[in-house]
Short mmCIF file of C-alpha atoms in Angstrom, two decimals:
data_model
loop_
_atom_site.label_atom_id
_atom_site.label_comp_id
_atom_site.label_asym_id
_atom_site.label_seq_id
_atom_site.Cartn_x
_atom_site.Cartn_y
_atom_site.Cartn_z
CA MET A 1 0.00 0.00 0.00
CA ALA A 2 1.43 3.36 -1.05
CA VAL A 3 2.27 5.98 1.56
CA LEU A 4 3.07 9.50 0.41
CA HIS A 5 5.85 11.12 2.44
CA ALA A 6 6.74 14.81 2.76
CA GLY A 7 8.87 16.82 5.15
CA ASP A 8 11.75 15.25 7.07
CA PRO A 9 12.70 11.56 6.88
CA LEU A 10 11.31 9.58 9.81
CA ASP A 11 14.75 8.87 11.25
CA LYS A 12 15.58 12.60 11.28
CA ALA A 13 12.16 14.07 12.21
CA ARG A 14 11.31 15.13 15.76
CA ALA A 15 7.53 14.82 15.16
CA ALA A 16 5.13 13.36 12.61
CA MET A 17 1.65 13.75 11.18
CA ILE A 18 -0.44 10.93 9.69
CA LEU A 19 -3.02 12.32 7.24
CA LEU A 20 -6.06 10.33 6.06
CA HIS A 21 -7.88 11.44 2.92
CA GLY A 22 -11.62 11.42 2.27
CA ARG A 23 -13.76 9.18 0.06
CA GLY A 24 -13.02 9.65 -3.63
CA ALA A 25 -9.87 11.62 -2.83
CA SER A 26 -6.20 10.66 -2.63
CA ALA A 27 -3.07 10.88 -0.51
CA GLU A 28 -1.97 13.76 -2.76
CA ASP A 29 -5.20 15.65 -1.96
CA ILE A 30 -4.83 15.43 1.82
CA MET A 31 -1.14 16.27 1.57
CA THR A 32 -2.17 19.77 0.43
CA VAL A 33 -3.48 20.19 4.01
CA GLY A 34 -0.13 18.90 5.27
CA ALA A 35 1.61 21.55 3.16
CA GLU A 36 -0.46 24.28 4.87
CA LEU A 37 0.61 22.91 8.25
CA ALA A 38 4.25 22.37 7.27
CA GLN A 39 6.67 22.83 10.11
CA PRO A 40 10.44 22.14 10.22
CA GLY A 41 11.29 18.83 11.88
CA PHE A 42 8.02 17.13 10.92
CA ALA A 43 7.49 14.05 8.77
CA TYR A 44 4.14 13.98 6.94
CA LEU A 45 2.73 10.60 5.91
CA ALA A 46 -0.45 10.03 3.92
CA PRO A 47 -1.51 6.45 3.09
CA GLN A 48 -3.57 5.83 -0.05
CA ALA A 49 -6.83 3.86 0.32
CA ALA A 50 -7.54 1.18 -2.27
CA GLY A 51 -10.11 2.52 -4.73
CA ASN A 52 -9.90 5.94 -3.02
CA ALA A 53 -12.20 4.86 -0.16
CA TRP A 54 -11.43 3.46 3.27
CA TYR A 55 -14.79 1.66 3.51
CA PRO A 56 -17.76 1.41 1.11
CA ASN A 57 -20.82 2.59 3.06
CA PRO A 58 -21.65 5.76 5.06
CA PHE A 59 -19.94 6.08 8.44
CA THR A 60 -23.40 5.85 10.07
CA ALA A 61 -24.08 2.39 8.56
CA PRO A 62 -24.05 -0.69 10.83
CA LEU A 63 -20.40 -1.51 11.59
CA GLU A 64 -20.66 -4.93 9.93
CA ALA A 65 -21.82 -3.27 6.68
CA ASN A 66 -18.36 -1.71 6.32
CA GLU A 67 -16.42 -4.88 7.08
CA PRO A 68 -13.86 -6.20 6.27
CA TYR A 69 -12.83 -2.81 4.87
CA LEU A 70 -13.10 -0.90 8.14
CA SER A 71 -10.89 -3.37 10.02
CA SER A 72 -8.41 -3.28 7.16
CA ALA A 73 -8.35 0.54 7.18
CA LEU A 74 -7.82 0.64 10.96
CA GLU A 75 -4.95 -1.83 10.49
CA VAL A 76 -3.36 0.45 7.88
CA VAL A 77 -3.28 3.28 10.43
CA GLU A 78 -2.04 0.97 13.19
CA ASN A 79 0.82 -0.37 11.06
CA LEU A 80 1.81 3.08 9.84
CA LEU A 81 1.79 4.45 13.39
CA ALA A 82 3.94 1.52 14.53
CA ARG A 83 6.42 2.37 11.78
CA VAL A 84 6.50 6.02 12.89
CA GLU A 85 6.93 5.01 16.52
CA GLU A 86 10.17 3.22 15.74
CA THR A 87 11.76 6.68 15.87
CA ILE A 88 9.06 9.13 17.10
CA PRO A 89 6.92 8.67 20.24
CA ALA A 90 3.11 8.88 19.98
CA GLN A 91 3.17 12.06 22.11
CA ARG A 92 4.75 13.78 19.11
CA VAL A 93 2.45 12.28 16.47
CA ILE A 94 -0.66 14.08 15.19
CA LEU A 95 -3.44 12.00 13.61
CA LEU A 96 -5.44 14.05 11.10
CA GLY A 97 -8.20 13.29 8.62
CA PHE A 98 -10.82 14.90 6.43
CA SER A 99 -14.36 13.54 5.89
CA GLN A 100 -14.19 9.73 5.65
CA GLY A 101 -10.57 10.04 6.74
CA ALA A 102 -11.68 12.14 9.73
CA CYS A 103 -14.14 9.42 10.76
CA LEU A 104 -11.37 6.83 10.48
CA THR A 105 -8.99 9.06 12.47
CA LEU A 106 -11.50 9.48 15.30
CA GLU A 107 -12.41 5.80 15.35
CA PHE A 108 -8.78 4.69 15.37
CA ALA A 109 -7.92 7.12 18.16
CA VAL A 110 -10.73 6.05 20.50
CA ARG A 111 -9.88 2.39 19.95
CA HIS A 112 -6.21 3.11 20.71
CA ALA A 113 -6.56 5.90 23.26
CA ARG A 114 -3.35 7.26 24.80
CA ARG A 115 -1.38 10.50 24.76
CA TYR A 116 -0.91 11.67 21.17
CA GLY A 117 0.55 14.92 19.92
CA GLY A 118 -2.96 15.66 18.68
CA VAL A 119 -6.07 14.30 16.97
CA VAL A 120 -7.66 16.38 14.21
CA ALA A 121 -10.99 15.67 12.49
CA PHE A 122 -12.07 17.99 9.71
CA SER A 123 -15.74 17.05 9.07
CA GLY A 124 -16.00 13.70 10.82
CA GLY A 125 -17.71 11.66 13.53
CA LEU A 126 -17.23 8.29 15.22
CA ILE A 127 -18.12 5.32 13.03
CA GLY A 128 -21.32 3.32 13.52
CA PRO A 129 -25.06 4.00 13.60
CA ASP A 130 -26.78 6.32 16.06
CA GLY A 131 -26.81 4.74 19.52
CA THR A 132 -23.57 2.77 19.05
CA PRO A 133 -22.07 2.14 22.53
CA ARG A 134 -19.03 4.35 23.07
CA ASP A 135 -17.43 2.61 26.04
CA TYR A 136 -13.82 2.45 24.92
CA PRO A 137 -10.97 1.45 27.23
CA GLY A 138 -7.97 3.72 27.61
CA ALA A 139 -7.52 7.46 28.13
CA PHE A 140 -6.12 10.35 26.13
CA ASP A 141 -4.18 11.89 29.05
CA GLY A 142 -4.65 15.47 27.88
CA THR A 143 -4.22 14.91 24.13
CA PRO A 144 -5.35 18.04 22.25
CA ALA A 145 -8.20 17.24 19.86
CA PHE A 146 -9.68 19.55 17.25
CA LEU A 147 -13.05 18.79 15.62
CA GLY A 148 -14.36 21.20 13.01
CA CYS A 149 -17.33 20.88 10.67
CA SER A 150 -20.11 22.80 8.97
CA ASP A 151 -23.34 22.94 10.94
CA VAL A 152 -25.15 21.89 7.74
CA ASP A 153 -22.61 19.46 6.27
CA PRO A 154 -24.39 17.19 3.74
CA HIS A 155 -22.37 14.12 4.86
CA ILE A 156 -21.74 14.68 8.58
CA ARG A 157 -24.56 15.67 10.95
CA ALA A 158 -23.57 18.26 13.52
CA ASP A 159 -24.83 16.12 16.42
CA ARG A 160 -22.43 13.33 15.41
CA VAL A 161 -19.51 15.77 15.61
CA VAL A 162 -20.72 16.90 19.04
CA GLU A 163 -21.05 13.26 20.16
CA ALA A 164 -17.44 12.54 19.13
CA GLY A 165 -16.25 15.61 21.03
CA GLU A 166 -18.08 14.47 24.15
CA VAL A 167 -16.57 10.98 23.94
CA PHE A 168 -13.07 12.41 23.55
CA GLU A 169 -13.61 14.78 26.47
CA ARG A 170 -14.88 11.97 28.65
CA MET A 171 -11.73 10.00 27.78
CA GLY A 172 -9.46 12.82 28.89
CA ALA A 173 -8.72 14.78 25.72
CA HIS A 174 -8.61 18.58 25.62
CA VAL A 175 -11.25 19.16 22.95
CA THR A 176 -11.78 22.17 20.72
CA LEU A 177 -15.03 21.77 18.76
CA ARG A 178 -16.20 24.29 16.16
CA LEU A 179 -19.33 24.18 14.01
CA TYR A 180 -19.20 26.74 11.20
CA PRO A 181 -22.55 28.21 10.07
CA GLY A 182 -23.47 27.42 6.48
CA MET A 183 -20.01 26.16 5.46
CA GLY A 184 -19.67 23.59 2.67
CA HIS A 185 -17.96 20.19 2.99
CA THR A 186 -14.48 21.65 3.14
CA VAL A 187 -11.67 22.87 5.41
CA ASN A 188 -11.58 26.58 6.24
CA GLN A 189 -8.81 28.94 7.29
CA ASP A 190 -9.88 29.05 10.94
CA GLU A 191 -9.46 25.27 11.12
CA ILE A 192 -6.01 25.45 9.54
CA ASP A 193 -4.96 28.25 11.90
CA SER A 194 -6.21 26.32 14.94
CA VAL A 195 -4.33 23.15 14.00
CA ARG A 196 -1.21 25.17 13.13
CA LYS A 197 -1.10 26.17 16.81
CA MET A 198 -1.34 22.49 17.80
CA VAL A 199 1.52 21.66 15.44
CA GLY A 200 3.61 24.53 16.78
CA ALA A 201 3.14 23.36 20.35
CA ILE A 202 4.81 19.97 19.79
#
């Protein structure tokens, strides 16, 4: 599986960011976000999903409806993070995603909760239908988390973003949640500026 790499080599970098693209997009697309957050000493890694999608059905579908693709996608992130952690500790790794990639980022993080450099979800929520139990083991130990989304996003309901923020808060993350009135399904400058501060703090 291809992984696009920008910034410093892993063995020279002091920090890293793993970027997960949205449905129908590519590693190259999400790396444009990485370029806006570029910081000296960082390695930026963006895996490419097969067929440009991490899983086939909406993130609100029953979990089994997205298998085995969801488990495979979570494994991609796990393996890539393990590779990064050979030289960079998780406390200096930011997990970031947009849209379907944001949902995958959030879901991976809650299933592997610990202290990260940061968790960023641009237009995403936790995976599974409404009412899915959210009793995950582990704690984020003060991990900064940023969740941003339009209040009228056609793919991500605002209440699912709020739910994810509440779960992260309950698990010990420092959550910043912003719903932007009338915004399209995109990333805005306020989101970039907010995450730039997170990157600068590592």
